[in-house]
Amino acid sequence: MFQGASALTLDAKGRMSIPAKHRDALQLQGEGRVTLTKHPDGCLLLFPRSEWEAFRARIAQLPMDAHWWRRIFLGNASDIEMDGSGRILVTPELRAAANVERDVMLLGMGSHFELWDAATYAQKEQVAIAQGMPDALKQFSF
């Protein structure tokens, strides 16, 4: 179960160090292999290999009227191996798709991560807070 936010920096080659608190789990779950793909909200999804395979199977079964979503998720997927220093390379195509250049936020979302451009994430978070809680959370007890 991945959770928490990590402020990270991509190096000049587009590599990102996976935080130590998640590195061991990714090594165990997928032998250091992860998959990155686009998300329609403007971020990237980062899956351990086993979780990616389950997600990929569900996406592949979508009906024909969802063929563009198959293209978005599967057609843009990039399989990546962590290097000996615990870094992954975010491909230039995926960096461009998510407007990721240098400062990023890695958010643990349970079974996977979201990778955001830090400024974009901060802006979208402020908009969400300003809009108030959705009805689904108004009855939620904290």
Coordinates of C-alpha atoms in Angstrom, one line a residue:
M1 CA 0.0 0.0 0.0
F2 CA 1.7 3.2 -1.2
Q3 CA 0.7 6.4 0.5
G4 CA 2.2 9.8 1.2
A5 CA 3.6 12.7 -0.9
S6 CA 7.2 13.1 -1.9
A7 CA 8.7 16.3 -3.4
L8 CA 11.3 15.2 -5.9
T9 CA 13.5 16.6 -8.6
L10 CA 14.2 15.1 -12.1
D11 CA 17.8 15.3 -13.2
A12 CA 18.9 16.7 -16.5
K13 CA 18.3 13.3 -18.2
G14 CA 14.8 12.9 -16.8
R15 CA 15.7 10.4 -14.0
M16 CA 13.9 10.4 -10.7
S17 CA 15.0 8.8 -7.5
I18 CA 12.3 6.6 -5.9
P19 CA 12.0 7.5 -2.2
A20 CA 13.7 4.9 0.0
K21 CA 10.4 4.3 1.8
H22 CA 9.0 2.9 -1.5
R23 CA 12.1 1.4 -3.1
D24 CA 12.1 -1.8 -1.2
A25 CA 8.4 -2.5 -1.8
L26 CA 8.9 -1.9 -5.5
Q27 CA 11.8 -4.3 -5.6
L28 CA 9.7 -6.9 -3.9
Q29 CA 6.5 -6.4 -5.9
G30 CA 8.0 -6.1 -9.3
E31 CA 11.8 -6.8 -9.0
G32 CA 12.4 -3.1 -9.5
R33 CA 10.3 -3.0 -12.7
V34 CA 7.6 -0.3 -13.0
T35 CA 5.3 0.9 -15.7
L36 CA 4.5 4.6 -16.4
T37 CA 1.6 5.8 -18.5
K38 CA -0.6 8.9 -19.0
H39 CA -3.5 9.8 -16.9
P40 CA -6.3 12.1 -18.3
D41 CA -6.0 14.5 -15.3
G42 CA -2.6 15.6 -16.6
C43 CA -0.3 13.4 -14.4
L44 CA 1.5 10.1 -15.0
L45 CA 0.6 6.8 -13.4
L46 CA 3.4 4.7 -12.0
F47 CA 2.6 1.1 -11.3
P48 CA 4.6 -1.8 -9.8
R49 CA 4.7 -4.4 -12.5
S50 CA 2.2 -6.8 -10.9
E51 CA -0.3 -4.0 -10.4
W52 CA 0.2 -2.8 -14.0
E53 CA -0.5 -6.2 -15.3
A54 CA -3.9 -6.3 -13.5
F55 CA -4.7 -2.7 -14.6
R56 CA -3.7 -3.5 -18.2
A57 CA -5.9 -6.6 -18.3
R58 CA -8.9 -4.5 -17.1
I59 CA -8.2 -1.8 -19.7
A60 CA -7.8 -4.3 -22.5
Q61 CA -11.3 -5.6 -21.8
L62 CA -13.0 -2.3 -22.3
P63 CA -15.7 -2.2 -25.0
M64 CA -15.0 -0.7 -28.4
D65 CA -16.5 2.7 -27.5
A66 CA -13.5 3.1 -25.1
H67 CA -10.8 2.5 -27.7
W68 CA -9.3 5.9 -27.3
W69 CA -8.9 5.2 -23.6
R70 CA -7.1 2.0 -24.4
R71 CA -4.8 4.0 -26.6
I72 CA -4.2 6.6 -23.9
F73 CA -3.4 4.1 -21.2
L74 CA -1.8 1.2 -23.1
G75 CA -0.4 2.9 -26.1
N76 CA 1.6 5.3 -23.9
A77 CA 2.8 2.8 -21.4
S78 CA 6.5 2.6 -20.8
D79 CA 8.2 -0.3 -19.0
I80 CA 11.1 0.9 -16.9
E81 CA 13.6 -0.7 -14.6
M82 CA 15.0 1.0 -11.5
D83 CA 18.8 1.4 -11.8
G84 CA 21.2 0.4 -9.0
S85 CA 20.7 3.8 -7.4
G86 CA 16.9 3.4 -7.2
R87 CA 16.2 5.8 -10.1
I88 CA 13.8 5.5 -13.0
L89 CA 13.9 7.3 -16.3
V90 CA 10.8 9.2 -17.3
T91 CA 10.7 9.1 -21.1
P92 CA 10.7 12.4 -22.9
E93 CA 7.3 11.6 -24.4
L94 CA 5.7 11.1 -21.0
R95 CA 7.5 14.1 -19.5
A96 CA 6.0 16.3 -22.3
A97 CA 2.6 14.7 -21.8
A98 CA 2.5 15.6 -18.1
N99 CA 4.4 18.9 -18.5
V100 CA 7.0 17.4 -16.1
E101 CA 10.4 19.1 -16.3
R102 CA 12.2 19.3 -12.9
D103 CA 10.2 19.7 -9.7
V104 CA 7.6 16.8 -9.2
M105 CA 5.3 15.4 -6.6
L106 CA 5.1 11.6 -6.2
L107 CA 1.8 10.7 -4.5
G108 CA 1.2 7.2 -3.1
M109 CA -2.4 6.2 -4.2
G110 CA -2.6 2.7 -2.6
S111 CA -1.7 0.3 -5.4
H112 CA 0.1 2.8 -7.5
F113 CA 1.5 6.3 -7.7
E114 CA 0.7 9.5 -9.4
L115 CA 3.6 11.7 -10.7
W116 CA 2.7 15.4 -11.1
D117 CA 4.5 18.5 -12.1
A118 CA 4.8 20.2 -8.7
A119 CA 3.3 23.5 -9.7
T120 CA 0.4 21.9 -11.6
Y121 CA -0.4 19.7 -8.6
A122 CA -0.3 22.7 -6.2
Q123 CA -2.6 24.7 -8.5
K124 CA -5.1 21.8 -8.9
E125 CA -5.1 21.1 -5.2
Q126 CA -6.0 24.7 -4.4
V127 CA -8.8 24.6 -6.9
A128 CA -10.2 21.4 -5.4
I129 CA -10.0 22.9 -1.9
A130 CA -11.7 26.1 -3.0
Q131 CA -14.6 24.1 -4.5
G132 CA -15.3 22.5 -1.2
M133 CA -15.9 18.9 -0.4
P134 CA -18.0 16.8 -2.8
D135 CA -21.2 15.3 -1.5
A136 CA -19.6 11.9 -1.2
L137 CA -17.3 13.2 1.5
K138 CA -19.8 15.4 3.4
Q139 CA -21.1 12.4 5.3
F140 CA -17.6 11.0 5.9
S141 CA -16.5 11.0 9.5
F142 CA -12.9 12.2 10.0

